[in-house]
Amino acid sequence: MKIGEHDWNLAPLGKYIWRGRMETGQLLALARAVKDEGGQLVALWGSDDRHLDAGFCIHAAFLTSAGLAWVSSTLSVDNPAYPDLAHIFPQADRMQRATFDLLGIRAEGAADERKWLRHGAWQETTFPLRKDFDTGQPPAHELDAYPFIRVQGDGVHEIPVGPVHAGTIEPGHFRFSIIGDRVLKLEERLGYTHKGTEKRFEGMDLDAGARLAGRVSGDSHTAIAWAYCMAVETATGCSVPERALWLRALFLEIERVANHLGDLGYLGNDVALSFGFMQFWRLREDWLRVSARLFGHRYLFDRIVPGGVAADLDDAGCAVLGTLADRIEAEVRELKTIYDEHAGLQDRFANTGIVKPDMAARLGLTGLAGRASAQAWDARVQFPQPPYDQLEVDMATQRQGDVLARAEVRFAEVYESLRLIREILTRMPEGELRAPLKPMHAVCEGLGWVEGWRGEIVVAARIGADGKLDRVHPHDPSWQNWPTLEVGMLGNIVPDFPLINKSFNLSYSGQDL
Amino acid sequence: MATYLILQKLFRTGIVSEPAPQADPALRTREQELHEEILGVFGQAVAIRHVDAGSCNGCELEIHALNGPHYNIDGMGVKFAASPRHVDVLLVTGPVSRNMEVALKRAYDATPEPKWVVAMGECACTGGIFGESYATCGKISNVIPVDVEVPGCPPTPVALLQGILAAVSSKKA
């Protein structure tokens, strides 16, 4: 596969998914070539491969003009280190720091070497994702003592917020440096929900892995479970039945609609239009109840399983879902008119929390927030996995990069997802729901790539010779988008933070792992 | 213009909170019971503070849903408050991550007596799929005393209301 002038010797691993191994120097050169052609770093993680006689390993997934490229470099056992990638792709910063916390693999020359996922539960000298990590060791109970970056000068003061917030939100800490109400700097401190998810995957059987993958971030259950299943199906050479693939796409669009409806309601709520909250959450509740009735779970948990799906839809169910989709669309269009006409709401939405297109490109802003800042990427559009290759998704984009733009993208995506749902309902082929996974007797690996409601989900999986999971890395787009929220907050006033934060609606659990 | 459209929409929507035609009948009687029980115990209100101690955010989806118009918790006197200092009930989700252990204990200590703790969701009740590890303390009762455990992944809003009822009823006993 060529990127720029050079052929990087990558082999196809799946549709639009490429795989290669290279020296760390070449990895750096590849990163530059990807940057030059306008691509992005999507994910960066490490692994302890000493039990496979392969030392430590650093992995990166790049978005390129030919699809997603998963490349790995083997690192020495004694001094596992690789060249810093954050000076090329700033979004690598926190991923590199997390990789050190979990594996002791260092990014050489990195500007920021502060800890990230490690607070005080384990010591700086022990690394939980190493295979020889002593799981029985008592927790360290150290103080976090995280060195925040201080802003100094006349009249500057700090507001620390969290980890326990005033609303029903996940835990995280936000440190505002302000003059008056104006924000000079926002610094995030995340990792509070770190649950050792990646360690938990180790040794699990493939079905249990799907359940855990779905609980990396509950609001993206379907997207992450699908990406995980795609990875293990690629690894084991499983051919998923057509009908199962169409049902997965149906579930994914149902999840997208549910989340967008919820966010549109909360965006109204955050500008004191509780009417908007009540209306959108009424629609959302109707939507969830129909999911529960048709598929047995309000959020479709555990309905995607390795090899296929664990729920079907009959003709009567299709009619129910189709009718509800029509009604929801009609009502959302009415509510859109009200949001458009409401002067107070427009005043708060417009020009608030701006991330301009060039900044979004530099920082790797992705998913729906990226599309609201003219980053025209949607894996369903450019690199469609089945059945999206037969669906022709219409991508929604905006250029302003403010709260209003992110709301507009959500409205457009609700309409498009409802259209897709109706199309899937009429075109879904008959057939089996699940194909058995072949038992493998050698180490094998695969990667899954799914455009979730928040952005692109990547899951890389390696299965050991015993048929159990050896290493799974689930990547949530919140990794890239959290740092960009800090930028979007600059120059805004503190009371607009809940609104701006909600307009991104990023996952804590998805990045804390 | 917006005001006119809002009023029009409000009248067309009507009230969805009371006997919702598509709702399960058993669910509705439960809502009525909850209403009386809670009023009986607290007179006017139960204030709740939610603490996410490390959840996957699945349970939070249902807490949000509980605040929607179908459930009318405000009408029942159930209210989510912004600080643990202002509440009767702590609603805790997640396995307790070690990184949240101190924050959860502090939130518990900050809640005035008498107080009740409702552990919401499979992880909160048992540690769930995450269990106990270098990163998690497991179930909530490993860290603070728990009065009621509401299982489910995630529990439905109705199950959650039933749990809140169970917590405040224990005051009578």
XYZ file of C-alpha atoms in Angstrom:
686
model
C 0.000 0.000 0.000
C 1.380 3.393 -1.001
C 1.129 6.560 1.053
C 2.946 9.481 -0.489
C 5.777 8.192 -2.698
C 6.647 5.205 -0.575
C 5.226 1.680 -0.511
C 4.881 0.690 3.160
C 4.437 -3.032 2.666
C 1.063 -3.208 4.344
C -1.119 -6.230 3.721
C -4.924 -6.214 3.671
C -6.427 -7.461 6.942
C -10.045 -6.647 6.167
C -12.042 -4.366 3.936
C -10.147 -1.014 3.859
C -8.070 -2.271 6.805
C -4.290 -2.703 6.392
C -1.692 -4.361 8.585
C 2.064 -4.017 8.775
C 5.120 -4.226 10.994
C 8.071 -1.887 10.796
C 11.008 -0.401 12.647
C 10.257 2.559 14.900
C 12.130 4.915 12.537
C 9.855 3.848 9.715
C 6.818 4.283 11.954
C 7.822 7.904 12.423
C 8.268 8.328 8.660
C 4.870 6.751 8.038
C 3.273 9.121 10.554
C 4.758 12.070 8.642
C 3.573 10.690 5.297
C 0.053 10.221 6.663
C 0.080 13.770 8.030
C 1.290 15.129 4.678
C -1.561 13.528 2.765
C -4.122 14.906 5.254
C -4.656 11.722 7.252
C -4.916 11.320 11.022
C -3.698 9.207 13.876
C -6.758 7.387 15.183
C -5.366 5.250 17.984
C -2.103 4.434 19.735
C -1.566 1.633 22.239
C 1.006 -0.861 23.424
C 1.294 -4.528 24.249
C 3.533 -6.875 26.186
C 4.483 -9.591 23.696
C 7.324 -11.127 25.669
C 5.396 -14.401 26.029
C 5.444 -14.557 22.217
C 9.172 -13.790 22.193
C 8.455 -10.453 20.587
C 9.479 -7.992 23.328
C 7.174 -5.060 23.836
C 5.203 -3.582 21.005
C 3.819 -0.153 20.114
C 0.773 -0.063 17.842
C -0.748 2.801 15.870
C -3.854 3.017 13.700
C -3.742 5.707 11.013
C -6.581 6.999 8.900
C -5.172 7.156 5.354
C -6.501 7.676 1.840
C -6.692 3.879 1.453
C -8.403 3.121 4.752
C -7.204 2.314 8.239
C -3.568 1.239 8.604
C -2.648 -0.742 11.732
C 1.108 -0.773 12.130
C 3.261 -2.140 14.941
C 6.878 -1.861 15.971
C 8.707 -4.287 18.214
C 10.606 -2.637 21.076
C 13.450 -3.930 23.167
C 12.685 -5.709 26.435
C 15.262 -3.757 28.437
C 14.408 -0.254 27.293
C 11.010 -0.216 25.590
C 10.786 3.157 23.853
C 9.636 4.628 20.553
C 9.911 8.102 19.038
C 7.318 10.659 20.145
C 4.417 11.006 17.695
C 2.645 13.859 19.486
C 4.748 16.496 17.701
C 3.171 15.234 14.457
C -0.280 14.293 15.773
C -1.070 16.191 19.025
C -3.847 13.694 19.822
C -1.108 11.105 20.518
C -0.135 12.914 23.740
C -2.561 11.324 26.222
C -2.460 7.954 24.466
C 1.340 7.917 24.858
C 1.087 8.838 28.536
C -1.538 6.131 29.123
C 0.671 3.613 27.330
C 3.474 4.436 29.747
C 1.207 4.178 32.810
C -0.076 0.768 31.762
C 2.996 -0.800 30.148
C 6.085 1.237 30.940
C 6.669 1.901 27.239
C 8.076 5.393 26.805
C 7.653 7.939 24.031
C 11.152 9.348 23.596
C 11.321 13.096 23.226
C 7.714 13.688 24.258
C 7.043 17.197 25.566
C 4.586 15.949 28.203
C 5.528 12.915 30.297
C 3.060 13.413 33.152
C 1.019 10.407 34.190
C -2.467 10.111 32.759
C -4.554 7.056 33.737
C -2.528 6.343 36.871
C -3.692 8.333 39.892
C -2.579 6.665 43.117
C -3.827 3.080 42.900
C -0.613 1.556 41.637
C 2.985 2.636 41.794
C 4.975 4.339 39.108
C 7.278 1.343 38.885
C 4.616 -1.310 38.272
C 2.695 -1.666 35.018
C -0.699 -3.404 35.082
C -0.795 -4.463 31.426
C 2.511 -6.309 31.642
C 1.921 -10.041 31.662
C 4.042 -10.460 34.793
C 2.103 -7.799 36.743
C 1.256 -9.115 40.199
C -2.550 -8.817 40.323
C -2.513 -9.705 44.002
C -0.450 -6.732 45.100
C -2.223 -4.332 47.478
C -3.281 -0.953 46.066
C -0.718 1.786 46.582
C -3.139 4.442 47.971
C -0.813 7.243 46.931
C -2.036 10.802 46.667
C -2.669 11.762 43.061
C -0.692 15.039 43.280
C -1.148 15.738 39.590
C 0.944 18.708 38.419
C -1.593 20.977 36.733
C -0.268 23.712 34.500
C -0.639 27.008 36.359
C -1.714 30.245 34.731
C -0.302 33.192 36.608
C -0.780 36.947 36.533
C -2.856 39.732 38.046
C -6.446 38.711 38.681
C -6.054 35.115 37.515
C -7.690 32.507 39.688
C -8.635 28.861 39.436
C -11.937 26.998 39.687
C -11.497 23.276 40.354
C -14.550 21.187 39.396
C -15.094 17.504 39.998
C -14.617 14.572 39.948
C -18.153 14.526 41.443
C -20.223 16.999 39.409
C -23.470 18.832 40.073
C -25.428 16.913 37.454
C -25.739 13.285 36.473
C -22.442 13.075 34.615
C -19.463 10.769 34.697
C -16.585 11.733 36.970
C -13.729 13.893 35.749
C -11.854 16.924 37.000
C -11.813 20.273 35.225
C -9.418 23.024 36.253
C -10.442 26.438 34.939
C -8.022 29.338 35.035
C -10.072 32.488 34.680
C -10.159 36.259 34.817
C -13.657 37.298 35.810
C -15.892 34.874 33.955
C -13.603 34.512 30.965
C -11.701 31.229 30.601
C -7.957 31.611 29.987
C -7.291 27.908 30.198
C -9.165 24.702 30.848
C -7.204 21.644 31.865
C -8.840 18.249 32.115
C -7.816 15.507 34.506
C -9.430 12.208 33.540
C -8.922 8.559 34.450
C -11.318 8.484 37.421
C -13.348 5.626 35.945
C -10.291 3.535 35.055
C -11.543 0.011 35.693
C -8.669 -2.037 34.310
C -10.840 -2.973 31.336
C -7.952 -3.967 29.073
C -6.463 -6.232 31.756
C -9.918 -7.721 32.275
C -10.072 -8.837 28.630
C -6.979 -11.012 29.084
C -7.907 -14.680 29.296
C -11.618 -14.118 28.599
C -13.405 -16.311 26.082
C -14.641 -14.589 22.945
C -18.313 -14.336 23.969
C -17.500 -12.792 27.349
C -15.200 -10.368 25.532
C -18.164 -9.077 23.515
C -20.091 -8.347 26.707
C -17.137 -6.490 28.190
C -16.491 -4.559 24.960
C -20.090 -3.356 25.054
C -19.460 -1.979 28.534
C -16.392 0.072 27.662
C -18.813 2.961 27.186
C -22.463 2.042 27.677
C -23.858 4.760 25.416
C -21.846 3.295 22.507
C -22.578 -0.323 23.387
C -23.549 -1.427 19.891
C -20.683 0.352 18.133
C -17.954 -1.038 20.393
C -19.441 -4.540 20.560
C -19.662 -4.575 16.753
C -16.076 -3.378 16.354
C -14.921 -6.026 18.818
C -16.850 -8.745 17.000
C -15.472 -7.555 13.651
C -11.983 -7.915 15.111
C -12.416 -11.465 16.410
C -14.322 -12.507 13.273
C -11.454 -11.218 11.123
C -8.992 -13.045 13.360
C -10.807 -16.365 13.117
C -11.832 -16.022 9.474
C -15.532 -16.084 10.329
C -17.976 -15.108 7.605
C -20.922 -13.354 9.271
C -24.356 -14.053 7.707
C -25.761 -11.200 5.603
C -28.894 -10.801 7.683
C -26.824 -10.481 10.847
C -24.789 -7.658 9.280
C -27.947 -5.783 8.301
C -29.370 -6.219 11.796
C -26.113 -4.864 13.255
C -26.443 -1.763 11.076
C -30.045 -1.427 12.224
C -28.925 -1.579 15.876
C -26.149 0.939 15.240
C -28.544 3.465 13.697
C -31.065 2.909 16.508
C -28.263 3.684 18.984
C -27.290 6.813 17.034
C -30.880 8.117 17.023
C -31.306 7.422 20.760
C -28.138 9.310 21.668
C -28.759 12.249 19.340
C -32.317 12.668 20.641
C -30.977 12.706 24.193
C -28.276 15.263 23.390
C -30.651 17.560 21.511
C -32.879 17.525 24.582
C -30.023 18.292 26.949
C -28.722 21.076 24.717
C -32.132 22.709 25.077
C -32.071 22.091 28.817
C -28.636 23.713 29.169
C -29.950 26.975 27.724
C -32.948 26.870 30.086
C -35.399 25.579 27.472
C -36.699 22.664 29.506
C -39.462 22.295 26.931
C -36.789 20.950 24.574
C -35.544 18.467 27.145
C -39.017 17.138 27.896
C -39.976 16.821 24.223
C -36.815 15.084 23.063
C -36.735 12.792 26.085
C -40.340 11.868 25.474
C -39.388 10.797 21.943
C -36.297 9.031 23.230
C -38.313 7.081 25.785
C -40.771 5.971 23.078
C -37.772 4.886 21.012
C -36.192 2.913 23.893
C -39.442 1.184 24.778
C -39.865 -0.048 21.232
C -36.284 -1.362 21.297
C -37.089 -3.212 24.511
C -40.280 -4.630 23.009
C -38.725 -5.749 19.720
C -35.236 -6.794 20.784
C -35.534 -7.390 24.535
C -33.316 -4.554 25.772
C -33.785 -0.785 25.855
C -30.177 -0.177 24.783
C -29.741 -3.389 22.775
C -27.098 -4.657 25.202
C -25.572 -8.010 24.242
C -27.562 -8.263 21.013
C -24.357 -8.307 18.965
C -22.363 -11.493 19.537
C -19.279 -12.966 17.860
C -20.416 -14.479 14.565
C -23.696 -12.606 14.299
C -26.563 -11.242 16.373
C -28.743 -12.524 19.211
C -32.044 -10.901 18.190
C -34.246 -10.952 15.114
C -37.073 -8.866 13.743
C -40.277 -10.179 12.159
C -42.613 -8.371 9.758
C -44.820 -7.066 12.542
C -41.739 -5.699 14.301
C -40.588 -4.011 11.082
C -43.961 -2.286 10.825
C -43.810 -1.056 14.429
C -40.303 0.311 14.033
C -41.047 1.882 10.639
C -44.147 3.635 11.963
C -42.304 4.961 14.986
C -39.425 6.163 12.783
C -41.932 8.150 10.692
C -43.503 9.735 13.749
C -40.155 10.567 15.365
C -38.954 12.225 12.174
C -42.099 14.338 11.858
C -41.841 15.453 15.486
C -38.113 16.164 15.333
C -38.740 18.377 12.290
C -41.330 20.321 14.296
C -38.917 20.690 17.198
C -36.149 21.758 14.820
C -38.360 24.624 13.674
C -38.813 25.679 17.286
C -35.070 25.516 17.991
C -34.468 27.543 14.797
C -37.014 30.164 15.779
C -36.050 30.460 19.438
C -33.964 33.622 19.757
C -32.617 32.830 23.236
C -31.475 29.360 22.220
C -29.855 30.574 19.012
C -28.083 33.329 20.910
C -26.548 30.807 23.305
C -25.735 28.188 20.623
C -24.190 30.392 17.944
C -20.512 31.402 18.285
C -20.151 29.397 21.517
C -17.364 26.846 21.958
C -15.853 27.331 18.527
C -13.308 24.891 17.101
C -12.342 26.216 13.675
C -11.733 23.759 10.808
C -7.954 24.293 10.675
C -7.649 23.757 14.436
C -9.873 20.670 14.214
C -7.624 19.257 11.491
C -4.468 19.963 13.496
C -5.801 18.327 16.654
C -7.473 15.379 14.941
C -11.030 16.220 16.021
C -13.168 13.328 14.840
C -16.696 11.979 14.655
C -19.729 14.211 14.847
C -17.805 17.021 16.549
C -15.253 16.800 13.741
C -17.953 16.927 11.073
C -19.320 20.099 12.732
C -15.869 21.634 12.142
C -15.628 20.631 8.469
C -13.710 17.391 9.079
C -15.612 15.428 6.460
C -14.862 11.914 7.723
C -17.424 9.230 8.322
C -16.306 5.610 8.103
C -19.772 4.702 6.816
C -19.224 7.003 3.859
C -15.569 6.817 2.808
C -14.741 3.279 3.912
C -18.071 1.487 4.312
C -17.986 -1.945 5.886
C -20.865 -4.256 4.932
C -23.751 -3.553 4.796
C -22.957 0.180 4.550
C -21.291 -0.492 1.185
C -24.840 -0.996 -0.111
C -26.480 1.895 1.714
C -24.921 5.163 0.477
C -24.935 7.170 3.686
C -25.316 10.917 3.255
C -22.750 12.681 5.463
C -23.719 15.735 7.515
C -21.133 18.508 7.836
C -20.964 22.087 9.084
C -18.139 24.636 9.010
C -18.747 26.926 12.002
C -17.552 24.462 14.647
C -19.727 25.978 17.402
C -22.448 24.495 19.613
C -24.989 25.342 16.924
C -23.017 23.423 14.286
C -22.800 20.372 16.520
C -26.560 20.560 17.100
C -27.181 20.911 13.343
C -25.062 17.825 12.595
C -27.109 15.880 15.143
C -30.399 16.966 13.554
C -29.161 15.973 10.086
C -27.866 12.639 11.372
C -31.170 11.839 13.083
C -32.989 12.298 9.755
C -30.365 10.277 7.878
C -30.352 7.446 10.428
C -34.139 7.260 10.324
C -33.949 7.078 6.514
C -31.337 4.316 6.800
C -33.500 2.437 9.300
C -36.449 2.519 6.900
C -34.219 1.379 4.047
C -32.723 -1.441 6.125
C -36.218 -2.572 7.134
C -37.275 -2.940 3.499
C -34.033 -4.368 2.090
C -32.803 -6.643 4.873
C -32.125 -10.118 3.400
C -33.452 -13.329 4.920
C -31.063 -15.869 6.374
C -29.106 -17.078 9.367
C -28.438 -14.897 12.409
C -25.162 -16.346 13.568
C -22.267 -18.364 12.193
C -20.133 -20.418 14.571
C -16.575 -19.215 15.109
C -13.934 -21.684 14.031
C -11.658 -22.781 16.858
C -8.151 -21.474 16.236
C -5.048 -23.252 17.426
C -2.535 -20.515 16.707
C -2.174 -16.884 17.737
C -4.313 -14.703 15.468
C -5.366 -11.060 15.347
C -7.976 -8.791 13.851
C -9.254 -5.222 13.890
C -12.756 -3.778 13.865
C -13.713 -0.308 12.698
C -17.219 1.103 13.211
C -18.606 4.637 12.954
C -20.420 4.950 16.268
C -22.698 7.876 17.094
C -19.818 9.790 18.684
C -17.213 8.923 16.065
C -15.055 6.101 14.884
C -14.528 3.151 17.192
C -11.489 0.938 16.645
C -10.988 -2.360 18.443
C -7.821 -4.395 17.968
C -7.828 -7.950 19.274
C -5.321 -10.764 19.537
C -6.432 -14.285 20.373
C -3.942 -16.650 21.977
C -3.207 -20.221 20.909
C -5.576 -21.393 23.690
C -8.498 -19.630 22.000
C -8.788 -17.005 24.770
C -8.294 -13.271 24.383
C -4.665 -12.299 24.808
C -4.803 -8.533 24.214
C -7.745 -6.287 23.338
C -7.522 -2.536 22.886
C -10.826 -0.697 22.455
C -10.420 2.872 21.217
C -13.122 5.492 21.755
C -13.052 8.762 19.745
C -13.220 10.649 23.047
C -9.429 10.207 23.237
C -8.986 12.670 20.371
C -11.880 14.936 21.207
C -11.295 15.622 24.914
C -8.170 17.761 24.290
C -10.034 19.689 21.603
C -12.761 20.549 24.116
C -10.063 22.411 26.074
C -9.382 24.484 22.976
C -13.078 25.048 22.249
C -13.489 26.456 25.755
C -10.842 29.183 25.398
C -12.226 32.695 25.622
C -15.702 31.475 26.541
C -17.352 32.209 29.869
C -17.521 29.626 32.673
C -21.361 29.406 32.638
C -21.196 28.200 29.025
C -19.051 25.193 29.955
C -21.944 22.770 30.602
C -23.424 23.696 27.228
C -20.133 23.349 25.343
C -19.289 20.120 27.158
C -22.698 18.670 26.342
C -22.378 19.679 22.691
C -19.331 17.388 22.471
C -20.783 14.809 24.899
C -17.598 12.793 25.267
C -17.185 9.533 27.098
C -15.190 9.361 30.318
C -15.419 5.612 30.708
C -14.513 5.108 27.037
C -11.183 6.888 27.457
C -10.475 5.920 31.079
C -10.782 2.219 30.254
C -43.209 32.876 16.744
C -41.237 30.393 18.856
C -43.630 30.911 21.780
C -46.609 30.183 19.561
C -45.002 27.014 18.210
C -44.035 25.859 21.713
C -47.558 26.359 23.018
C -48.990 24.585 19.992
C -46.619 21.656 20.526
C -47.406 21.513 24.254
C -51.139 21.329 23.609
C -50.698 18.714 20.895
C -48.424 16.595 23.074
C -50.679 16.709 26.114
C -49.536 15.042 29.329
C -47.611 11.809 28.847
C -46.797 11.254 32.515
C -50.081 9.862 33.748
C -51.670 6.698 32.360
C -49.545 6.360 29.271
C -51.440 4.218 26.782
C -48.409 2.235 25.646
C -47.083 1.619 29.152
C -47.315 -1.670 30.994
C -50.327 -1.559 33.390
C -48.324 -3.089 36.228
C -45.844 -0.272 35.792
C -48.505 2.358 36.253
C -49.876 0.996 39.532
C -46.334 0.891 40.777
C -45.919 4.548 39.949
C -49.027 5.358 41.939
C -47.819 3.322 44.879
C -44.453 5.008 44.758
C -46.113 8.368 44.849
C -48.092 7.645 48.014
C -45.256 5.854 49.743
C -42.821 8.640 49.186
C -45.280 11.322 50.219
C -46.136 9.221 53.268
C -42.533 8.915 54.348
C -41.096 12.272 53.524
C -44.155 14.485 53.428
C -42.895 16.528 50.549
C -39.741 15.311 48.928
C -36.802 12.979 48.619
C -33.611 14.608 47.445
C -31.076 12.405 45.665
C -27.451 12.917 44.752
C -26.023 10.684 42.055
C -22.366 9.631 42.298
C -20.784 7.790 39.393
C -18.078 5.753 41.083
C -16.727 4.298 37.855
C -19.693 3.174 35.777
C -19.614 2.523 32.016
C -22.282 5.296 31.735
C -25.039 2.785 30.914
C -26.772 3.347 34.280
C -26.515 7.117 33.798
C -28.623 6.780 30.623
C -31.459 5.412 32.746
C -31.080 8.054 35.461
C -31.468 10.652 32.721
C -34.463 8.758 31.349
C -36.035 8.801 34.822
C -35.984 12.599 34.623
C -38.051 12.526 31.428
C -41.761 13.276 31.179
C -42.989 9.653 31.257
C -41.911 9.209 34.857
C -42.824 12.572 36.343
C -40.539 12.178 39.332
C -40.874 15.857 40.214
C -44.585 15.239 40.604
C -43.755 12.444 43.041
C -41.514 14.679 45.112
C -38.294 13.008 43.964
C -35.617 15.501 43.093
C -31.982 15.264 42.054
C -29.849 17.801 43.895
C -26.479 19.285 43.024
C -24.610 18.530 46.255
C -24.435 15.571 48.629
C -24.946 18.092 51.459
C -28.528 18.656 50.310
C -29.793 15.097 50.006
C -31.405 12.135 51.734
C -30.307 9.470 49.262
C -26.999 8.803 47.543
C -27.537 6.935 44.285
C -24.277 5.257 43.365
C -23.411 3.591 40.053
C -20.467 1.569 38.812
C -17.978 -0.709 40.385
C -15.951 1.627 42.611
C -12.816 2.391 40.659
C -9.795 2.858 42.907
C -9.444 6.317 41.405
C -12.942 7.194 42.709
C -12.684 5.511 46.108
C -11.709 8.662 48.018
C -14.233 10.874 46.192
C -17.055 8.421 46.960
C -16.137 8.246 50.649
C -16.023 12.029 50.824
C -19.424 12.341 49.125
C -20.818 9.848 51.653
C -19.313 11.732 54.593
C -20.685 15.006 53.239
C -24.249 13.649 53.176
C -26.115 14.553 56.368
C -27.793 11.909 58.563
C -30.240 10.290 58.164
C -29.071 9.039 54.780
C -29.634 6.084 52.530
C -27.472 4.617 49.816
C -28.944 2.990 46.730
C -26.480 0.934 44.684
C -27.676 0.953 41.090
C -26.764 -1.669 38.492
C -25.011 -5.002 38.287
C -21.541 -3.537 38.867
C -22.688 -1.555 41.906
C -24.356 -4.635 43.426
C -21.733 -7.294 42.737
C -18.780 -5.706 40.935
C -20.302 -7.026 37.713
C -18.179 -7.855 34.723
C -15.337 -5.674 36.043
C -15.083 -7.444 39.394
C -12.286 -6.552 41.785
C -8.864 -5.809 40.385
C -5.847 -3.549 40.641
C -8.165 -0.800 39.346
C -11.510 -1.494 41.021
C -12.726 -2.126 44.562
C -15.731 -4.044 43.187
C -19.233 -3.479 44.594
C -20.281 -0.277 46.379
C -20.753 -1.999 49.741
C -17.018 -2.747 49.746
C -16.482 1.003 50.200
C -19.554 2.553 51.893
C -22.646 1.069 53.617
C -25.451 0.278 51.152
C -29.172 0.176 51.982
C -30.654 -1.012 48.730
C -29.247 -2.810 45.713
C -30.989 -2.478 42.367
C -29.692 -5.110 39.945
C -29.879 -4.886 36.158
C -27.556 -3.862 33.372
C -28.749 -1.183 33.423
C -31.859 -1.303 35.680
C -34.910 0.228 34.005
C -36.180 3.568 35.332
C -39.084 1.739 36.985
C -36.740 -0.683 38.751
C -34.702 2.287 39.872
C -37.789 3.997 41.313
C -38.633 0.789 43.142
C -35.151 0.835 44.642
C -35.516 4.427 45.783
C -38.835 3.451 47.375
C -37.239 0.524 49.152
C -34.571 2.842 50.541
C -36.934 5.467 51.923
C -39.368 2.835 53.243
C -36.673 1.442 55.483
C -37.001 4.612 57.520
C -40.408 3.433 58.700
C -39.133 0.085 59.868
